[in-house]
mmCIF file of C-alpha atoms in Angstrom:
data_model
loop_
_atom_site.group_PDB
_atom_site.id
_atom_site.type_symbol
_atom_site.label_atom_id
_atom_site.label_comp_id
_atom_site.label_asym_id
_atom_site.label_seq_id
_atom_site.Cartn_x
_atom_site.Cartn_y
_atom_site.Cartn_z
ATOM 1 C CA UNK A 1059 145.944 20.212 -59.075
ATOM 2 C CA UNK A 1060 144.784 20.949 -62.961
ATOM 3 C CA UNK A 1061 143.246 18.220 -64.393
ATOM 4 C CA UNK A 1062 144.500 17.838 -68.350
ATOM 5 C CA UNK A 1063 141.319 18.569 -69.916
ATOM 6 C CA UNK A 1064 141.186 21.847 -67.992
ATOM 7 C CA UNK A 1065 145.048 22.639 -68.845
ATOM 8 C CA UNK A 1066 144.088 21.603 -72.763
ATOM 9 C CA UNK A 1067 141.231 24.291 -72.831
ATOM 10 C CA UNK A 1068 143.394 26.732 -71.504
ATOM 11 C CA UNK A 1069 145.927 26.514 -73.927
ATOM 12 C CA UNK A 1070 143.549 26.226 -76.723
ATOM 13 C CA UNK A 1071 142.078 29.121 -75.631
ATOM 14 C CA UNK A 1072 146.062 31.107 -75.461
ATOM 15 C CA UNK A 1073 146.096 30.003 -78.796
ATOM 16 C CA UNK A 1074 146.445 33.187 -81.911
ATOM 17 C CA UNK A 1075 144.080 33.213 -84.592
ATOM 18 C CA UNK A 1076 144.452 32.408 -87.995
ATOM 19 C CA UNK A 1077 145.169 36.518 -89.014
ATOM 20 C CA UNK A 1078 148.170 36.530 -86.294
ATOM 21 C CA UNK A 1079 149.798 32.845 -87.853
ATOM 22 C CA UNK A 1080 149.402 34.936 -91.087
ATOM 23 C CA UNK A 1081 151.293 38.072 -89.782
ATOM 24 C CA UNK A 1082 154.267 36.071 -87.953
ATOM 25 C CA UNK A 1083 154.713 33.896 -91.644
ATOM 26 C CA UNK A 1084 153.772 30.537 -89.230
ATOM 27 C CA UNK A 1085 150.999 29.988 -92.324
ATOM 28 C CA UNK A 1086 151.159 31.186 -95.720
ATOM 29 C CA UNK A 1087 148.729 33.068 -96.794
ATOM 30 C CA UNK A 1088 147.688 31.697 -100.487
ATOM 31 C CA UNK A 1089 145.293 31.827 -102.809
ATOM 32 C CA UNK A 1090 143.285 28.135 -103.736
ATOM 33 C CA UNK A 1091 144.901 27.590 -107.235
ATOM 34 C CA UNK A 1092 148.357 28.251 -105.402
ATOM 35 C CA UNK A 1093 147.794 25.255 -102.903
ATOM 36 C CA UNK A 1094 146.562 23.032 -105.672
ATOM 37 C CA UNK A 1095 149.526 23.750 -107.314
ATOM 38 C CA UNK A 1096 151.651 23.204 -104.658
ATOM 39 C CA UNK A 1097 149.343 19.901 -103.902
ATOM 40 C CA UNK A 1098 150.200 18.346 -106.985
ATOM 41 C CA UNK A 1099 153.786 18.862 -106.745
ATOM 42 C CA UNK A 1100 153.456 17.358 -103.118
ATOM 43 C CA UNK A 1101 151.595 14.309 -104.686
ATOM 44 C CA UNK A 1102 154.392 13.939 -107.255
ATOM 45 C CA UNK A 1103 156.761 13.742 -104.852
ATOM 46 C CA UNK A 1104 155.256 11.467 -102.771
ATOM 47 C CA UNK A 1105 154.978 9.089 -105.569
ATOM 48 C CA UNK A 1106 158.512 8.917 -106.614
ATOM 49 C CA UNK A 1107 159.299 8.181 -102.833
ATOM 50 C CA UNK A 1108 157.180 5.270 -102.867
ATOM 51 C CA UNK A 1109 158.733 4.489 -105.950
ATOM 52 C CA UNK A 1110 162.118 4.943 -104.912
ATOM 53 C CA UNK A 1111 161.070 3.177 -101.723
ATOM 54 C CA UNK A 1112 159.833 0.103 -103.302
ATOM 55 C CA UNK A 1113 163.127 -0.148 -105.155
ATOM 56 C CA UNK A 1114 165.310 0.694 -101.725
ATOM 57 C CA UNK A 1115 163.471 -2.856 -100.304
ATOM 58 C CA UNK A 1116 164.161 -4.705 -103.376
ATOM 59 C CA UNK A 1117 167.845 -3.672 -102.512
ATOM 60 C CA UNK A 1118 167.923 -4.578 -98.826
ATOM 61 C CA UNK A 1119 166.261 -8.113 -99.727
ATOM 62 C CA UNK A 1120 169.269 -8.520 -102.379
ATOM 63 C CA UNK A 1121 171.916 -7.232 -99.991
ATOM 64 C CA UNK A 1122 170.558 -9.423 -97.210
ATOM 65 C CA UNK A 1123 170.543 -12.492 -99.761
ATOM 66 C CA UNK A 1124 174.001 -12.067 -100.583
ATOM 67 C CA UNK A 1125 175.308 -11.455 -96.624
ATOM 68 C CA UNK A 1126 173.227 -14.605 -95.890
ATOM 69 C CA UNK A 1127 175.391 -16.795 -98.473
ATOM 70 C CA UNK A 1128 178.872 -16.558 -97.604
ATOM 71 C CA UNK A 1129 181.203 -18.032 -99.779
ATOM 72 C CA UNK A 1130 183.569 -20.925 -98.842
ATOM 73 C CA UNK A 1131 187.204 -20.861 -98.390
ATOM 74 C CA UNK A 1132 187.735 -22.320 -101.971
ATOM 75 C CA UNK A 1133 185.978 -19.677 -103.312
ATOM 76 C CA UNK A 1134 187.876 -17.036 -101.597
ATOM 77 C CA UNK A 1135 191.180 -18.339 -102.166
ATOM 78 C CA UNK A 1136 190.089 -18.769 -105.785
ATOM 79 C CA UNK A 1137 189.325 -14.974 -106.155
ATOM 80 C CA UNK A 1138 192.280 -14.326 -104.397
ATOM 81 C CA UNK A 1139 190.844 -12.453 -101.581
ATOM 82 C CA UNK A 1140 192.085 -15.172 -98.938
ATOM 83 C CA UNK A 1141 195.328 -16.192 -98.588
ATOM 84 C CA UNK A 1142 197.102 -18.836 -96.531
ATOM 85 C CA UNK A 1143 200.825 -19.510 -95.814
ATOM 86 C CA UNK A 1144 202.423 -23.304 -95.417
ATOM 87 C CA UNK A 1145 204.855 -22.019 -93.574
ATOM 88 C CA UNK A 1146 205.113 -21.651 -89.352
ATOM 89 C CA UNK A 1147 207.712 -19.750 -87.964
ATOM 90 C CA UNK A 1148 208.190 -20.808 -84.356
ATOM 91 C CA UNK A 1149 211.108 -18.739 -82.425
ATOM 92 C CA UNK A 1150 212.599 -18.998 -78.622
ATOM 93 C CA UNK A 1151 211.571 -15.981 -76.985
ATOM 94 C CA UNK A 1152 213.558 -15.311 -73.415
ATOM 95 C CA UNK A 1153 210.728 -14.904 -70.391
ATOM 96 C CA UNK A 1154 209.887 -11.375 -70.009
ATOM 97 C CA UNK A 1155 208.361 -9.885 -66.710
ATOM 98 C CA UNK A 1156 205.590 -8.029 -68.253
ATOM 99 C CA UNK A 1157 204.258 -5.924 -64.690
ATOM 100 C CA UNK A 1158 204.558 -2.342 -65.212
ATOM 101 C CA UNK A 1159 206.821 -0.700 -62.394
ATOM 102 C CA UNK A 1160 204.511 1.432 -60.111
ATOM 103 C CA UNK A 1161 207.116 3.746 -58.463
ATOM 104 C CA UNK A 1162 204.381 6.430 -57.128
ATOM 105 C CA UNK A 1163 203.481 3.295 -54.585
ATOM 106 C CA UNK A 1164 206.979 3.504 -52.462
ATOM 107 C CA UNK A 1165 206.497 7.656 -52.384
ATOM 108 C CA UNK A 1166 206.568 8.193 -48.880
ATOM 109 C CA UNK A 1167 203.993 11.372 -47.259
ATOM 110 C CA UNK A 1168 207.098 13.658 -47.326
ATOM 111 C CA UNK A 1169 208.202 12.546 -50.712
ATOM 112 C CA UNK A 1170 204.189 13.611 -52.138
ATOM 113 C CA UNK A 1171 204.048 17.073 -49.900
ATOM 114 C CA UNK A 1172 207.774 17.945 -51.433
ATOM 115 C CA UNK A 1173 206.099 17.160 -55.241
ATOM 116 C CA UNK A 1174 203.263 19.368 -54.496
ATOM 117 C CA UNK A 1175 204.769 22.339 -53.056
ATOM 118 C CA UNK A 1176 207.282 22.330 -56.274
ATOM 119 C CA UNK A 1177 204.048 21.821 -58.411
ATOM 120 C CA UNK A 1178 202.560 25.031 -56.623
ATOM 121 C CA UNK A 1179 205.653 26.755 -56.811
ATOM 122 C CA UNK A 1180 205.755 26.260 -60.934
ATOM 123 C CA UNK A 1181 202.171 26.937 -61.188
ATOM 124 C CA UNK A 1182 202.599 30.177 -59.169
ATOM 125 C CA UNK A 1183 205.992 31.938 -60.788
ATOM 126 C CA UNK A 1184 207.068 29.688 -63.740
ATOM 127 C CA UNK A 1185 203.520 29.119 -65.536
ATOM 128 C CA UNK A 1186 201.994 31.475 -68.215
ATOM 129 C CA UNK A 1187 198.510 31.927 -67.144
ATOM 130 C CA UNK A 1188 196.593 34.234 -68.611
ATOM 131 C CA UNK A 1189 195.546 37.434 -66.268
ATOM 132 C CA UNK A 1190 191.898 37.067 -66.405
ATOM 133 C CA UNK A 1191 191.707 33.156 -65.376
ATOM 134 C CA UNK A 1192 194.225 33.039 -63.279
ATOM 135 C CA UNK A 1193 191.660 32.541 -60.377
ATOM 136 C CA UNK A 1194 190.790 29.130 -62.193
ATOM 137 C CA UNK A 1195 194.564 27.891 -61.096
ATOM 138 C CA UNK A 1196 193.903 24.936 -58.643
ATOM 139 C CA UNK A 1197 196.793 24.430 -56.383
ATOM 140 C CA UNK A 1198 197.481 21.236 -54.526
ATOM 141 C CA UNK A 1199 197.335 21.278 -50.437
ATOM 142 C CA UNK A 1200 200.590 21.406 -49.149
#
């Protein structure tokens, strides 16, 4: 069993050197005033997320403000976003046996062996199958 310090030193030895990350484009080869360049652009960048961050909680602490005060129903109905109706409509309704009908229950053995053999039948004349899967067909046991 490797311990991970040996496993670590082995890979760090595996590792390429700098010329090879050059030659597979893994690091860029640039010159100084390039990456300072490219440093400051980074930095700007950086800032205006901050920036834009700062702003993002402002917005989140305003949004959760206004979801924590929910208006009343006078103020809804006011604005006209929440309406109510005075009126009940109350109807006789005949008793309805709402059990769905399981007929597959009362199949008797010869009644499932019979659907079967008709579903392998269809599946082995009627059915377009393409040629080339027709191996994936499952057919039922009789």
């Amino acid at each position: 069993k490797l311990l991970r310090r040996d496993t670590l030193n082995r890979m760090l030895k595996n590792r390429p050197n700098m010329d090879e990350l050059v030659q597979r484009n893994i690091i860029v080869n640039q010159t100084e005033e390039e990456r300072q360049s490219k440093m400051t652009k980074l930095d700007k960048q950086w800032y205006q997320r901050r920036v834009r961050g700062v702003d993002r909680e402002r917005l989140k602490s305003d949004l959760s403000n206004r979801l924590s005060r929910r208006p009343t129903i006078k103020e809804l109905q006011s604005r006209n976003i929440l309406q109510f109706i005075d009126l009940v409509e109350v109807l006789d309704v005949e008793l309805e046996d709402r059990q769905a009908d399981k007929p597959w229950t009362r199949l008797t053995a010869e009644d499932k062996a019979r659907i079967r053999q008709e579903l392998n039948e269809y599946k082995s004349t009627e059915m377009e199958v393409h040629e080339e899967s027709r191996h994936r067909t499952r057919f039922h046991r009789p």
